[in-house]
Coordinates of C-alpha atoms and ligand atoms in Angstrom, one line a residue:
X261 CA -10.9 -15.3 17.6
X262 CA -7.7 -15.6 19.5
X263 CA -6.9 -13.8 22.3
X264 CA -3.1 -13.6 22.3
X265 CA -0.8 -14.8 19.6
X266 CA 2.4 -15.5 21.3
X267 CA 0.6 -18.5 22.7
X268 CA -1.7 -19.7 20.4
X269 CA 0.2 -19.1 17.1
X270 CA 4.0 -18.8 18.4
X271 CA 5.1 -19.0 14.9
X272 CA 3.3 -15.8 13.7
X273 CA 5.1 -13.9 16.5
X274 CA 8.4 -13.8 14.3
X275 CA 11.0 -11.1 15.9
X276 CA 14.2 -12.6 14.7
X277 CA 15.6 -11.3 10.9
X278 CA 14.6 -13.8 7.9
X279 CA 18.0 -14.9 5.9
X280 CA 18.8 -17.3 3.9
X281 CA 15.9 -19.3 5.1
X282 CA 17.2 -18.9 8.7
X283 CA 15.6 -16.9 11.8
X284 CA 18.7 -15.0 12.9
X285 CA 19.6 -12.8 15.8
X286 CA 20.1 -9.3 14.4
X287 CA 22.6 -6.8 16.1
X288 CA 20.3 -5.2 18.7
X289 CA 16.6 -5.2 18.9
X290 CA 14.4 -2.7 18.6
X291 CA 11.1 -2.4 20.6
X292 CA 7.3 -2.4 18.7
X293 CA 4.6 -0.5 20.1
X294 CA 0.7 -1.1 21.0
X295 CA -0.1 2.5 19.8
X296 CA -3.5 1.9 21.5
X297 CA -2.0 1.7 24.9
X298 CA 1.7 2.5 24.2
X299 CA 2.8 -0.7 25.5
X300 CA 6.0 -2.8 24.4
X301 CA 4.7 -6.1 22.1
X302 CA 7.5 -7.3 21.3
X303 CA 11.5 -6.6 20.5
X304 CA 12.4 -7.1 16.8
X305 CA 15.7 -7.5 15.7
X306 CA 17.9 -5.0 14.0
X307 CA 20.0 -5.7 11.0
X308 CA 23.9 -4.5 11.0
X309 CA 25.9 -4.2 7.7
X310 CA 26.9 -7.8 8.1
X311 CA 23.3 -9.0 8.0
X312 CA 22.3 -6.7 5.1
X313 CA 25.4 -8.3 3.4
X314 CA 24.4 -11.9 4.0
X315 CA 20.6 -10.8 3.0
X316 CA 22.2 -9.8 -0.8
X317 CA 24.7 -12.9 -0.8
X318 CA 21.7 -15.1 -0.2
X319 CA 19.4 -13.5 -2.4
X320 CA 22.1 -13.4 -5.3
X321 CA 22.8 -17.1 -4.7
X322 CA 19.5 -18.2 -5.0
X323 CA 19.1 -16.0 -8.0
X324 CA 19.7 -18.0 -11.3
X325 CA 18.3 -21.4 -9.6
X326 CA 14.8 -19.7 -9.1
X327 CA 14.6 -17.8 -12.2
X328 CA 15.2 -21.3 -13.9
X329 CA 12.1 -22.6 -11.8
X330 CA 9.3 -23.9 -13.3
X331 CA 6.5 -21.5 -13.4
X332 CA 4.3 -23.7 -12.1
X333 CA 6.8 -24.8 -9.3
X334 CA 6.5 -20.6 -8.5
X335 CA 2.5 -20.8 -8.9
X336 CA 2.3 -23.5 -6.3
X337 CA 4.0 -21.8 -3.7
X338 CA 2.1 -19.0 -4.0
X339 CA -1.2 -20.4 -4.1
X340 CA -0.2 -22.7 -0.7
X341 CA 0.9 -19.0 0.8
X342 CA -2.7 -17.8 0.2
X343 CA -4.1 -21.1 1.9
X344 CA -2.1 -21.1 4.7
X345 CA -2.5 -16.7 4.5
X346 CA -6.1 -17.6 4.6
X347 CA -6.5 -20.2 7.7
X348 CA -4.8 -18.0 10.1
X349 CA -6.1 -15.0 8.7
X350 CA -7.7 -14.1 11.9
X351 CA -4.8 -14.3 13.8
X352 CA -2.7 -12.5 11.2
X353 CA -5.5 -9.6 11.3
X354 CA -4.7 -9.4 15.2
X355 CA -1.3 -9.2 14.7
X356 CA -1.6 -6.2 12.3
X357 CA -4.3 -4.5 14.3
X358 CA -1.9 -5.3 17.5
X359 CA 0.9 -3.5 15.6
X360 CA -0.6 -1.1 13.7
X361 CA -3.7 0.3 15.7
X362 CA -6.0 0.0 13.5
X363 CA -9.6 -1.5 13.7
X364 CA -10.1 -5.8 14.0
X365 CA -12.4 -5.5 10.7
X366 CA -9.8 -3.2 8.9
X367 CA -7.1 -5.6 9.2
X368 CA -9.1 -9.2 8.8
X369 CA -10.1 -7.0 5.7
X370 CA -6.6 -6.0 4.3
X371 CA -5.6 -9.9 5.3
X372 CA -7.5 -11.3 2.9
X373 CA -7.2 -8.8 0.4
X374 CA -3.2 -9.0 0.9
X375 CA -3.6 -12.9 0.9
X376 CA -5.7 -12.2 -2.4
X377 CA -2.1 -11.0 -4.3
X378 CA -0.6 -14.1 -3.4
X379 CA -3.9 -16.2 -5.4
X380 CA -4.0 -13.8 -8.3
X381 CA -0.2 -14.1 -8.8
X382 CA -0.1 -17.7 -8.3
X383 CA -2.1 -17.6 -11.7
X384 CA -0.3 -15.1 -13.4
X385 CA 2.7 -16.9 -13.2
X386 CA 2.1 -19.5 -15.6
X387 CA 0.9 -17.1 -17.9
X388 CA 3.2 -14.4 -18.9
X389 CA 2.8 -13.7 -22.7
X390 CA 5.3 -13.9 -25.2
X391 CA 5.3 -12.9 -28.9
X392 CA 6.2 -14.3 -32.2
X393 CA 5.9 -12.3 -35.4
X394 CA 6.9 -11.2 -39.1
X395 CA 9.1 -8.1 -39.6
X396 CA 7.1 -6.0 -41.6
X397 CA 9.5 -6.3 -44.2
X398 CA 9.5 -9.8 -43.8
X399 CA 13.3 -9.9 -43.3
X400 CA 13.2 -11.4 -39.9
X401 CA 10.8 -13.1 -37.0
X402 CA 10.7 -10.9 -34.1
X403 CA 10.4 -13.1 -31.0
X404 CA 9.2 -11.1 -27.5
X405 CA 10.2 -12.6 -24.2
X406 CA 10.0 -11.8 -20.3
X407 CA 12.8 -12.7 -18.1
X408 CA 13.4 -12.0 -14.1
X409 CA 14.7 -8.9 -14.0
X410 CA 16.7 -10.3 -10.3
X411 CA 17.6 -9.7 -7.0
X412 CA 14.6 -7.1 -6.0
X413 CA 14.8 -4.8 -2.9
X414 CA 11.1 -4.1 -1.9
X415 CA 10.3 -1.7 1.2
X416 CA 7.6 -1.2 2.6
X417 CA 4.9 1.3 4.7
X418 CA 3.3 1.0 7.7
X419 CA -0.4 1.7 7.2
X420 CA -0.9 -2.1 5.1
X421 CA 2.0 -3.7 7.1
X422 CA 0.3 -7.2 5.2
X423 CA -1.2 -5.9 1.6
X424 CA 1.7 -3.5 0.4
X425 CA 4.1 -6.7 1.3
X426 CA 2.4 -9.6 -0.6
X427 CA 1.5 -6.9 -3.4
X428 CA 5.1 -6.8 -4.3
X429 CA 6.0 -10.2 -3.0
X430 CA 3.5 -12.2 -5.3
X431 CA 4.6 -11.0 -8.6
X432 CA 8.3 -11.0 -7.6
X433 CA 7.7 -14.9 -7.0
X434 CA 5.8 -15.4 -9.9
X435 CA 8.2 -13.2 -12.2
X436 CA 11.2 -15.8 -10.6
X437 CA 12.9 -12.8 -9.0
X438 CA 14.8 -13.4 -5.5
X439 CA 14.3 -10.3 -2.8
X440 CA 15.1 -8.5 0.4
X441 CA 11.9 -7.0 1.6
X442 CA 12.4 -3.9 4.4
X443 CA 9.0 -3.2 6.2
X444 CA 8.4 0.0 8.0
X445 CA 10.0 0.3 11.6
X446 CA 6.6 0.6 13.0
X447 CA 4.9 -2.8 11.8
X448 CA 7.6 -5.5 11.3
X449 CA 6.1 -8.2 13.1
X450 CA 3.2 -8.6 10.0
X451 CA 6.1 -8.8 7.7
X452 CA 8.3 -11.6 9.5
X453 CA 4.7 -13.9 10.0
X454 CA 4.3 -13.3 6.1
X455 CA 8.1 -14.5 5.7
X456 CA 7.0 -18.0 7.9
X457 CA 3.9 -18.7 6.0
X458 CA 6.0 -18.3 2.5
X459 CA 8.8 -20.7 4.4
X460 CA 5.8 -23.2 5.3
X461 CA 4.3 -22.7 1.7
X462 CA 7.9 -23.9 0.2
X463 CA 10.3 -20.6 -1.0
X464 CA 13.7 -22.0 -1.3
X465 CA 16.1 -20.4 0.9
X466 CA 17.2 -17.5 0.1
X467 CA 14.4 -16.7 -2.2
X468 CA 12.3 -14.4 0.4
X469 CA 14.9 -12.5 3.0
X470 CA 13.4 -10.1 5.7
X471 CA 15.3 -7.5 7.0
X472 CA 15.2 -4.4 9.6
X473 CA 18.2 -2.6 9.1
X474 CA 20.0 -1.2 12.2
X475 CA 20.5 2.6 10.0
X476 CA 17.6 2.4 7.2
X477 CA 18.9 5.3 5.0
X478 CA 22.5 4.1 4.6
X479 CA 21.7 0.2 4.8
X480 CA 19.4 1.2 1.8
X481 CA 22.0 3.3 0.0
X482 CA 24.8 0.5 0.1
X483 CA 22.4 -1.9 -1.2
X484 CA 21.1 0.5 -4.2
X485 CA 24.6 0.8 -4.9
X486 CA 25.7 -3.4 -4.9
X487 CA 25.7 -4.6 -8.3
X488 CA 24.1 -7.6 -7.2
X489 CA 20.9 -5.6 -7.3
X490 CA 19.1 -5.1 -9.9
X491 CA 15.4 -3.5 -8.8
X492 CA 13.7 -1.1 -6.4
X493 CA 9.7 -1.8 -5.6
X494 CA 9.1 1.1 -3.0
X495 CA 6.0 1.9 -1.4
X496 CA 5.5 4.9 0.3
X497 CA 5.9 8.7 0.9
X498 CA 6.8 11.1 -2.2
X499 CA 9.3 12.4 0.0
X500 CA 11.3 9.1 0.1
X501 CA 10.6 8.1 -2.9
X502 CA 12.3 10.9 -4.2
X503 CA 15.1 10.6 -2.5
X504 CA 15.8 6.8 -3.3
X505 CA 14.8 7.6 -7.1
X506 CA 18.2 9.7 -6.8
X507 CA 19.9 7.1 -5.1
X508 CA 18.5 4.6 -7.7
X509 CA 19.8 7.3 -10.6
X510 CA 23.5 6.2 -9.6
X511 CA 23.3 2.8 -10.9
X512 CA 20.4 3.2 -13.1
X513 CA 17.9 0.7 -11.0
X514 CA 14.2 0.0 -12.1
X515 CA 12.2 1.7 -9.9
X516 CA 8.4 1.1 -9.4
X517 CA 7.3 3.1 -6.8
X518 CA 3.9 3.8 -5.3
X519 CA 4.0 7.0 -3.4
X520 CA 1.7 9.5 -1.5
X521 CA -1.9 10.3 -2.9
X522 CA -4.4 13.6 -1.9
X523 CA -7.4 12.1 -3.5
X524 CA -10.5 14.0 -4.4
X525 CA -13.8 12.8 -3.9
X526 CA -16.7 14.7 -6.3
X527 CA -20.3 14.3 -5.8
X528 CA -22.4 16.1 -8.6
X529 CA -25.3 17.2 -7.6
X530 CA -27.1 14.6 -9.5
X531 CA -25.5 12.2 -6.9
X532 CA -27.5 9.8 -4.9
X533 CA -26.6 11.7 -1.6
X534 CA -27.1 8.4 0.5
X535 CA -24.8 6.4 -1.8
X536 CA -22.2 9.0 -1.9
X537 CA -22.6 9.2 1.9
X538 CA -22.3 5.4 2.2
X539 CA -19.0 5.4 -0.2
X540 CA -17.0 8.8 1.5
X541 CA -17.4 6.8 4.7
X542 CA -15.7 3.8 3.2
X543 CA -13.2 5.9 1.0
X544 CA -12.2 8.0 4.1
X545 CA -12.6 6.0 6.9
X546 CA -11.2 2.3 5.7
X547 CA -8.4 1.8 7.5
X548 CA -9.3 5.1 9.8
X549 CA -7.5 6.9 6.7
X550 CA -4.5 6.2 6.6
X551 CA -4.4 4.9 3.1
X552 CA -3.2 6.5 0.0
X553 CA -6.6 6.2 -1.3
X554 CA -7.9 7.8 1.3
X555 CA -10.5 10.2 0.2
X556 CA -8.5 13.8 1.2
X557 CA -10.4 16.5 -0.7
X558 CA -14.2 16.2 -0.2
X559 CA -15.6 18.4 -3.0
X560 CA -19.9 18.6 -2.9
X561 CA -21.4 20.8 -5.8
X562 CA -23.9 23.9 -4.1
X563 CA -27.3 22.5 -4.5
X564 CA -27.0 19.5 -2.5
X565 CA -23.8 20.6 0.1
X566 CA -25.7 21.5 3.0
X567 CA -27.6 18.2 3.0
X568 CA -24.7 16.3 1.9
X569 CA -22.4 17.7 4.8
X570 CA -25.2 17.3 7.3
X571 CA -25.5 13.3 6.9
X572 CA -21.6 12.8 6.4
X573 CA -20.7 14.4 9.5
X574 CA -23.6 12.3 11.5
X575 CA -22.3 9.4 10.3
X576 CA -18.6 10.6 10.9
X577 CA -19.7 11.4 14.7
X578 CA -21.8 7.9 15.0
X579 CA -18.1 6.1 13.8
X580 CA -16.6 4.5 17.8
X581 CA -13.2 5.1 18.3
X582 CA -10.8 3.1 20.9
X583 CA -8.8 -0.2 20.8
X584 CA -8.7 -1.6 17.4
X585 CA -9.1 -4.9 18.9
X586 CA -11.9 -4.8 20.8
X587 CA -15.6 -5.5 20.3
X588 CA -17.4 -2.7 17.7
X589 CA -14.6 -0.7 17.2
X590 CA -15.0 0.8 13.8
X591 CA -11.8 3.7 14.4
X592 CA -8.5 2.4 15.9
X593 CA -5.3 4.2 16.8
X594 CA -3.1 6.0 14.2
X595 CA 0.5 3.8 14.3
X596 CA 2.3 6.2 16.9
X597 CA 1.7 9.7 18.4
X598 CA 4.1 11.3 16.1
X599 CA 1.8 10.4 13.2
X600 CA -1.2 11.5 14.8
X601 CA 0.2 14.7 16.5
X602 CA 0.7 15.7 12.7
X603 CA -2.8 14.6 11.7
X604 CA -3.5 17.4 14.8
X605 CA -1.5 20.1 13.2
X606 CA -2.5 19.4 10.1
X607 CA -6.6 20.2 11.6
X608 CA -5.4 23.3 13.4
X609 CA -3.5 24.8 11.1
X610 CA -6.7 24.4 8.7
X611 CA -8.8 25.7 11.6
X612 CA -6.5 28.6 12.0
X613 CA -7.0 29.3 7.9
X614 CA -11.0 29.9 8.3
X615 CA -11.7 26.1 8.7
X616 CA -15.1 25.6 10.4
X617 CA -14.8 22.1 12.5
X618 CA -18.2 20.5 12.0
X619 CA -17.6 17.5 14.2
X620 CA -13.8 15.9 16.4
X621 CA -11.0 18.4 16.0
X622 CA -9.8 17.7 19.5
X623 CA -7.5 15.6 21.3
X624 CA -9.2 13.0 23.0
X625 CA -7.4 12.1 26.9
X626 CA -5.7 9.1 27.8
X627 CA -3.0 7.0 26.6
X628 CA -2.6 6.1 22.5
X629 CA -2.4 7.4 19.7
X630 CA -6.3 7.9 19.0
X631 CA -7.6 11.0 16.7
X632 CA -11.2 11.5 16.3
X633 CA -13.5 11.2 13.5
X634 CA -13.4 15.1 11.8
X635 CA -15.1 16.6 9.0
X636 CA -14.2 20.4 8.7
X637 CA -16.1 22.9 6.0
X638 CA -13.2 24.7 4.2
X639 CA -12.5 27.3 1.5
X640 CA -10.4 26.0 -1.8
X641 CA -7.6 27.4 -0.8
X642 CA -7.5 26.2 2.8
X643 CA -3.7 24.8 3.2
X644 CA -5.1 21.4 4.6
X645 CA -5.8 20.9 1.0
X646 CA -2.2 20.3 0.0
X647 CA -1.4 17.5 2.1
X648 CA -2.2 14.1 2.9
X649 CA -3.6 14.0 6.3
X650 CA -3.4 9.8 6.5
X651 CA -6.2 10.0 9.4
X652 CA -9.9 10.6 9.5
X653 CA -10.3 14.0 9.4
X654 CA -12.5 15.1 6.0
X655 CA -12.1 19.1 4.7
X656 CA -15.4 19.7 2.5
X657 CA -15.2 22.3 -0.1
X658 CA -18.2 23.3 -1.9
X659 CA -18.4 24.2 -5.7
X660 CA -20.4 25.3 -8.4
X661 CA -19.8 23.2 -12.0
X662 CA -18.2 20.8 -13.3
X663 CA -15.5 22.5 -14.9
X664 CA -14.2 23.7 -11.7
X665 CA -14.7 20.5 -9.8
X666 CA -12.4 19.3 -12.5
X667 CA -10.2 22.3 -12.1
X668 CA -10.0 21.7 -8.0
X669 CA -9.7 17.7 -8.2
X670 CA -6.1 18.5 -10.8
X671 CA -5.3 21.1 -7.7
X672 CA -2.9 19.4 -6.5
X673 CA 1.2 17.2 -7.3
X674 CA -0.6 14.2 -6.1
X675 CA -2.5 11.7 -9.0
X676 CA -3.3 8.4 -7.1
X677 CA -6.8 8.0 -7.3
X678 CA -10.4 10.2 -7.3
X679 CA -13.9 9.7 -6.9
X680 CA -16.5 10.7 -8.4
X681 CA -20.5 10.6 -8.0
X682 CA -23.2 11.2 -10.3
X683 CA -26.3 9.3 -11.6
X684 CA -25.6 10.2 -15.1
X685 CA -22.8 7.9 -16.6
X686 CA -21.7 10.2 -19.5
X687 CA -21.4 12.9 -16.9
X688 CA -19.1 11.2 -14.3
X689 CA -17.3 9.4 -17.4
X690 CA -16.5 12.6 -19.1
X691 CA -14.9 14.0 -15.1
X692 CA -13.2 10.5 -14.8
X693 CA -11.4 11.5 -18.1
X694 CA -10.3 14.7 -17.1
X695 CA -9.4 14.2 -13.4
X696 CA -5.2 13.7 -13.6
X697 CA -5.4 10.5 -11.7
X698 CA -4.1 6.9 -12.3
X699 CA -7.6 5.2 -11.2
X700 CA -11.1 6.7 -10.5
X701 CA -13.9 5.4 -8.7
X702 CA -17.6 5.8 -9.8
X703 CA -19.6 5.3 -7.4
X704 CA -17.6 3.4 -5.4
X705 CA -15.8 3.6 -2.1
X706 CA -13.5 1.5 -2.6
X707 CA -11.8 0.1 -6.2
X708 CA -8.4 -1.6 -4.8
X709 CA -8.4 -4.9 -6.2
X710 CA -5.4 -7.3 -7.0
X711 CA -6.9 -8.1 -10.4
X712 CA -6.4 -4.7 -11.7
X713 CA -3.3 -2.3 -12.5
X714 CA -2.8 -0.3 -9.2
X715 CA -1.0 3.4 -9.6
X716 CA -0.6 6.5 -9.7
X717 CA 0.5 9.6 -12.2
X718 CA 2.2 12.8 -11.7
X719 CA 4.2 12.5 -8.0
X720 CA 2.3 9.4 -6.9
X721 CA 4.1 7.1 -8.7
X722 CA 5.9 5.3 -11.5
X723 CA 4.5 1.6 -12.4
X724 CA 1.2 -0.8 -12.1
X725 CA 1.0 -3.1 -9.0
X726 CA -1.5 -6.0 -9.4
X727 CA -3.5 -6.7 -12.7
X728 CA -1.7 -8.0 -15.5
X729 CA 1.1 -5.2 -15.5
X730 CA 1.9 -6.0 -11.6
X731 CA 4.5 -9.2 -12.8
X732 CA 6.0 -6.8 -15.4
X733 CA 7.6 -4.8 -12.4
X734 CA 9.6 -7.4 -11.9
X735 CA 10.0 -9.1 -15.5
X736 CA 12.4 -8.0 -18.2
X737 CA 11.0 -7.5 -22.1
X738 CA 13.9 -9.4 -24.2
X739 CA 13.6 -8.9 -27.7
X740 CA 15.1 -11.7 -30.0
X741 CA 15.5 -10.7 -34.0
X742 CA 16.1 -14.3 -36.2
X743 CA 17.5 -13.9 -39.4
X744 CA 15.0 -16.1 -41.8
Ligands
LIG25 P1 7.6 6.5 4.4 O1 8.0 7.1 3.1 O2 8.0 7.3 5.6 O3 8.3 5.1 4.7 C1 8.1 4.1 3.7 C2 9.2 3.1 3.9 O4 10.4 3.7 3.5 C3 9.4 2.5 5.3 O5 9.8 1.2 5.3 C4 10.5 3.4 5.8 O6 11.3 2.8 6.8 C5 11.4 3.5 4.5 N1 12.3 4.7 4.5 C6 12.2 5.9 5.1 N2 13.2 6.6 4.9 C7 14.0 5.9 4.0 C8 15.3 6.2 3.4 N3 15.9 7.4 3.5 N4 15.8 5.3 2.6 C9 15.2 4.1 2.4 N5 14.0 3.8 3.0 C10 13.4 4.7 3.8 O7 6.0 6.2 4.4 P2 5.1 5.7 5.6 O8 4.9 6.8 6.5 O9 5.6 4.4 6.1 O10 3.8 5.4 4.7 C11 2.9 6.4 4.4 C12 3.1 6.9 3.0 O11 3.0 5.8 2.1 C13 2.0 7.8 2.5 O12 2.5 8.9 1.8 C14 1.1 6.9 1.6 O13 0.4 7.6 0.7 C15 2.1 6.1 1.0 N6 1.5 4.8 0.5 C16 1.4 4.7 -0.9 C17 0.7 3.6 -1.4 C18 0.6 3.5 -2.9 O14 0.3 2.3 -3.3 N7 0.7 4.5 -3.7 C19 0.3 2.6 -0.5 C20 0.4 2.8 0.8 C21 1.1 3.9 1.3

């Protein structure tokens, strides 16, 4: 494992703006943080208008050329991305630990599963379907095409710095769709090294354009606005989303957008507790949280709660907090001390509501922006309920049937993703219908998986990433009636 990029792998220590194929100075810098230790990594440069402008004229130039590609011209670059993505995936996982805080085996793991998109797209892109058919009346053939849908603004958030960027980058490659990609303030550096390994793969300039924007809200507002753009693919909180679906109104953009989840996790009483242990720990503790499939909500059924709660919270307590980097670390640092200071509130406010704190809860000293490993017994109706924590703490409410586990996992705006656990099939298939959700785990920790349609109902999202959907974010359906 390397020790220290900048030396070893100076071209994965990107800080400049990616346009038009070019590594340009921005208009200032801006600094990113260790949130382990506080410290300054590096100074990444800040867009102005006149950069966001040359981002667009660059994507827009390069627009009809790559859409004309040949798919398999689009396939190859990808599939090089995921080789190269691959070989340096150990320093690419220090770099997003570096940046991000979290633990060395949470980002080698989100590396490979980011690097992952850019293999499943590279075969998707020489396989987008068509159709050719009879009217039913037989007056015409009905022909069904996809075409690039164009210039593409994709933005990012910080807690998969790598995976929410090639997620979004793959298809729009394989679709034949030029794009600006904004990542989140606090983790660009991930972001610019993904825009050198596409550059080293082959994307034509002008193709893939990275950009920090010196003013994020108006930069994006003035771009929603440019008729050169034609699509939105937003990850990140409802809040935003919202408000850039109202931006996006103006000019009637496509939107896909994956927003904030409050996932349940249900064990039956049927469950194999050890199992169900096993997968909470993964659910909630995989990247120390701060996922949108993060289990939120833990809700145990009566007869098998006390000994349920007992072996969570001693493994919760066994999980070793500090450094992401270092040796055995299994919980790193949240990305700054604003985020974490909320994950705080969040745990006292639920305290203050009758919350009983089984194991963390408090601050730990020192520098960073560390929060321990919490499980807290709660009523339903505790308020820590209705939020996305993003950090390891666990409320655990306890229930009596099914029905109202179903009734308490539909509790809430959120519809990303639940879990449930139970022995008997029919019995966990039957919840996984009812539970308002756009994917549900059985008996699993952990479903995220580029081959299948990632996504959320109610107010966590519109669209599918990944699967076969995932290129249709970024794809056009063109009908074509012929007179016969
Ligand atoms: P965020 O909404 O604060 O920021 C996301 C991105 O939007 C960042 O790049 C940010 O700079 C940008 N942004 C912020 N304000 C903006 C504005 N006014 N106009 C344009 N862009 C703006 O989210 P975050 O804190 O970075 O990430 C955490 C959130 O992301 C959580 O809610 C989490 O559930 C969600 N998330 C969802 C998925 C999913 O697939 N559904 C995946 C990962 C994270």
């Amino acid at each position: 494992m390397a020790t220290f990029l900048h030396s070893e792998y100076p071209h994965l220590m990107r800080t400049q703006l990616f346009i038009n194929g070019e590594w340009v100075d921005g208009s200032k810098t801006t600094p990113v943080y260790d949130p382990s230790d506080l410290s300054v990594i590096a100074d990444v440069a800040l867009a102005a208008d006149i950069h966001c402008e040359a981002a667009l004229a660059a994507a827009d130039a390069a627009s009809a050329s790559w859409a004309a590609t040949a798919p398999r011209v689009r396939s190859e670059i990808l599939r090089k991305a995921f080789e190269i993505m691959t070989a340096e995936a150990d320093y690419l996982a220090e770099l997003v630990s570096k940046e991000n805080g979290k633990a060395l085996p949470d980002a080698k793991g989100e590396v490979i599963y980011a690097a992952e998109f850019f293999r499943w797209f590279a075969e998707e892109a020489v396989r987008t379907p068509g159709d050719f058919r009879k009217s039913p009346s037989g007056d015409k053939r009905i022909l069904v095409t996809h075409q690039p849908i164009g210039l593409s603004l994709l933005i990012t958030p910080w807690n998969f710095p790598a995976a929410m960027a090639t997620r979004k980058i793959g298809p729009a490659i394989a679709a034949g769709c030029t794009m600006i990609l904004k990542p989140a303030g606090e983790t660009p550096l991930t972001a610019l090294a993904i825009a050198d390994i596409l550059q080293r793969a082959g994307v034509p300039k002008g193709v893939v354009n990275v950009i920090l924007p010196e003013k994020t809200g108006p930069a994006i507002s003035a771009m929603l606005h440019d008729p050169r753009l034609k699509n939105l693919s937003f990850t990140g909180s409802t809040e935003v989303g919202r408000i850039l679906l109202r931006e996006a109104s103006d000019r009637v953009i496509r939107c896909s957008m994956e927003l904030g989840g409050n996932a349940p996790f249900v064990v039956l009483d049927d469950a194999n507790i050890d199992e169900a242990v096993k997968g909470l720990m993964l659910a909630k503790m995989r990247n120390g949280g701060a996922a949108c499939t993060a289990a939120n909500r833990v809700y145990v059924q009566r007869p098998i709660a006390a000994e349920f709660t007992k072996k969570f919270s001693a493994a919760m307590t066994a999980f070793v907090m500090g450094r992401g980097r270092d040796e055995g670390i299994q919980l790193g640092a949240s990305v700054s001390v604003k985020e974490r200071n909320k994950i705080a509130e969040l745990v006292d406010q639920s305290v203050a509501s009758g919350g009983k704190v089984i194991t963390g809860g408090t601050l730990p000293e020192g520098p960073g922006a560390f929060y321990p490993a919490t499980v807290i017994e709660v009523a339903a109706d505790n308020p820590i309920l209705n939020h996305e924590v993003f950090g390891p703490v666990a409320p655990v409410v306890t229930f009596d049937t099914d029905e109202e586990g179903i009734t308490l996992a539909n509790s809430t705006d959120y519809g990303l993703i639940s879990y449930v656990y139970s022995e008997d099939l029919k019995r966990a298939l039957r919840m996984a219908e009812a539970i308002e959700s756009g994917m549900v785990a059985i008996n699993r920790g952990v479903i995220s998986d580029p081959a299948a349609p990632f996504g959320g109902v109610k107010q966590s999202g519109l669209g599918r990433e990944g699967g076969f959907d995932g290129i249709h974010e970024f794809l056009e359906t063109k009908y074509i009636g012929v007179e016969i």
